[in-house]
């Protein structure tokens, strides 16, 4: 699944309470996405690495863009994006 890429000006983030804290989310194409991480515009490779790693786990991802930064969003059904990626990160450091 390829991440969707949208200009930041076309999305309308909102706050919600979930998993014991206030989180940020957007609703695009019948899917709720929660905020994962912000990257500066010079870290485009990291943006795509994270987005595709989440996509390979079966979660829809969204990248919002401005002239200075990227934000990665993941399907709200992904309980903990960092936990999803942990096995891959551990296996890379062990080998």
Short mmCIF file of C-alpha atoms in Angstrom, two decimals:
data_model
loop_
_atom_site.label_atom_id
_atom_site.label_comp_id
_atom_site.label_asym_id
_atom_site.label_seq_id
_atom_site.Cartn_x
_atom_site.Cartn_y
_atom_site.Cartn_z
CA UNK A 1 0.00 0.00 0.00
CA UNK A 2 1.49 3.33 -1.05
CA UNK A 3 1.11 6.25 1.38
CA UNK A 4 -1.17 9.10 0.32
CA UNK A 5 0.57 12.47 0.06
CA UNK A 6 -1.40 15.69 0.60
CA UNK A 7 -0.55 19.35 1.15
CA UNK A 8 -0.98 20.30 4.81
CA UNK A 9 -3.43 23.02 3.74
CA UNK A 10 -5.93 20.42 2.50
CA UNK A 11 -6.30 18.53 5.79
CA UNK A 12 -8.09 19.62 8.96
CA UNK A 13 -6.44 18.12 12.05
CA UNK A 14 -8.50 17.75 15.22
CA UNK A 15 -7.76 16.59 18.76
CA UNK A 16 -9.26 13.53 20.44
CA UNK A 17 -8.76 11.64 23.67
CA UNK A 18 -7.53 8.09 23.21
CA UNK A 19 -5.15 5.64 24.85
CA UNK A 20 -4.97 7.84 27.93
CA UNK A 21 -3.84 11.03 26.21
CA UNK A 22 -4.90 13.79 23.84
CA UNK A 23 -3.88 12.97 20.28
CA UNK A 24 -4.10 14.66 16.89
CA UNK A 25 -5.94 13.10 13.95
CA UNK A 26 -7.40 13.77 10.50
CA UNK A 27 -10.23 12.18 8.53
CA UNK A 28 -9.43 11.54 4.86
CA UNK A 29 -11.23 9.24 2.39
CA UNK A 30 -13.31 7.40 5.01
CA UNK A 31 -10.28 6.72 7.22
CA UNK A 32 -9.19 8.30 10.50
CA UNK A 33 -5.43 8.83 10.72
CA UNK A 34 -3.55 9.70 13.88
CA UNK A 35 -0.37 11.75 14.00
CA UNK A 36 2.90 9.82 14.25
CA UNK A 37 5.86 12.14 13.70
CA UNK A 38 7.07 15.38 12.08
CA UNK A 39 10.21 15.52 9.93
CA UNK A 40 12.06 18.51 8.50
CA UNK A 41 12.00 18.77 4.71
CA UNK A 42 15.61 17.55 4.44
CA UNK A 43 14.64 14.17 5.98
CA UNK A 44 12.45 12.96 3.12
CA UNK A 45 14.11 9.52 3.13
CA UNK A 46 13.15 9.01 6.80
CA UNK A 47 9.56 10.03 6.03
CA UNK A 48 9.24 7.38 3.34
CA UNK A 49 11.06 4.74 5.40
CA UNK A 50 8.60 5.16 8.27
CA UNK A 51 5.54 5.40 6.01
CA UNK A 52 6.38 2.30 4.01
CA UNK A 53 7.30 0.32 7.14
CA UNK A 54 3.85 1.05 8.58
CA UNK A 55 2.23 0.25 5.22
CA UNK A 56 3.99 -3.12 5.06
CA UNK A 57 2.37 -3.93 8.42
CA UNK A 58 -1.03 -3.41 6.78
CA UNK A 59 -1.83 0.11 7.97
CA UNK A 60 -2.90 2.95 5.68
CA UNK A 61 -0.51 5.89 5.96
CA UNK A 62 -0.71 9.53 5.00
CA UNK A 63 2.04 12.10 4.51
CA UNK A 64 1.12 15.78 4.80
CA UNK A 65 3.56 18.34 3.43
CA UNK A 66 4.51 21.99 3.80
CA UNK A 67 7.51 23.80 2.36
CA UNK A 68 9.49 23.10 5.54
CA UNK A 69 8.24 19.79 6.94
CA UNK A 70 6.50 16.46 6.52
CA UNK A 71 4.07 14.84 8.93
CA UNK A 72 3.39 11.12 8.98
CA UNK A 73 -0.08 9.88 9.94
CA UNK A 74 -1.23 6.27 10.35
CA UNK A 75 -4.61 4.53 10.37
CA UNK A 76 -6.08 5.07 13.82
CA UNK A 77 -6.46 1.28 14.25
CA UNK A 78 -2.68 1.03 14.62
CA UNK A 79 -2.43 1.04 18.42
CA UNK A 80 1.24 2.03 18.71
CA UNK A 81 3.18 2.86 15.52
CA UNK A 82 6.55 2.62 17.28
CA UNK A 83 5.66 -0.83 18.66
CA UNK A 84 4.74 -2.02 15.15
CA UNK A 85 8.21 -1.04 13.96
CA UNK A 86 10.14 -2.35 16.98
CA UNK A 87 10.66 -5.96 15.73
CA UNK A 88 12.17 -4.64 12.49
CA UNK A 89 14.46 -2.24 14.32
CA UNK A 90 15.63 -4.93 16.75
CA UNK A 91 16.36 -7.44 13.98
CA UNK A 92 18.50 -4.86 12.17
CA UNK A 93 20.62 -4.21 15.25
CA UNK A 94 21.02 -7.91 16.11
CA UNK A 95 22.23 -9.06 12.69
#
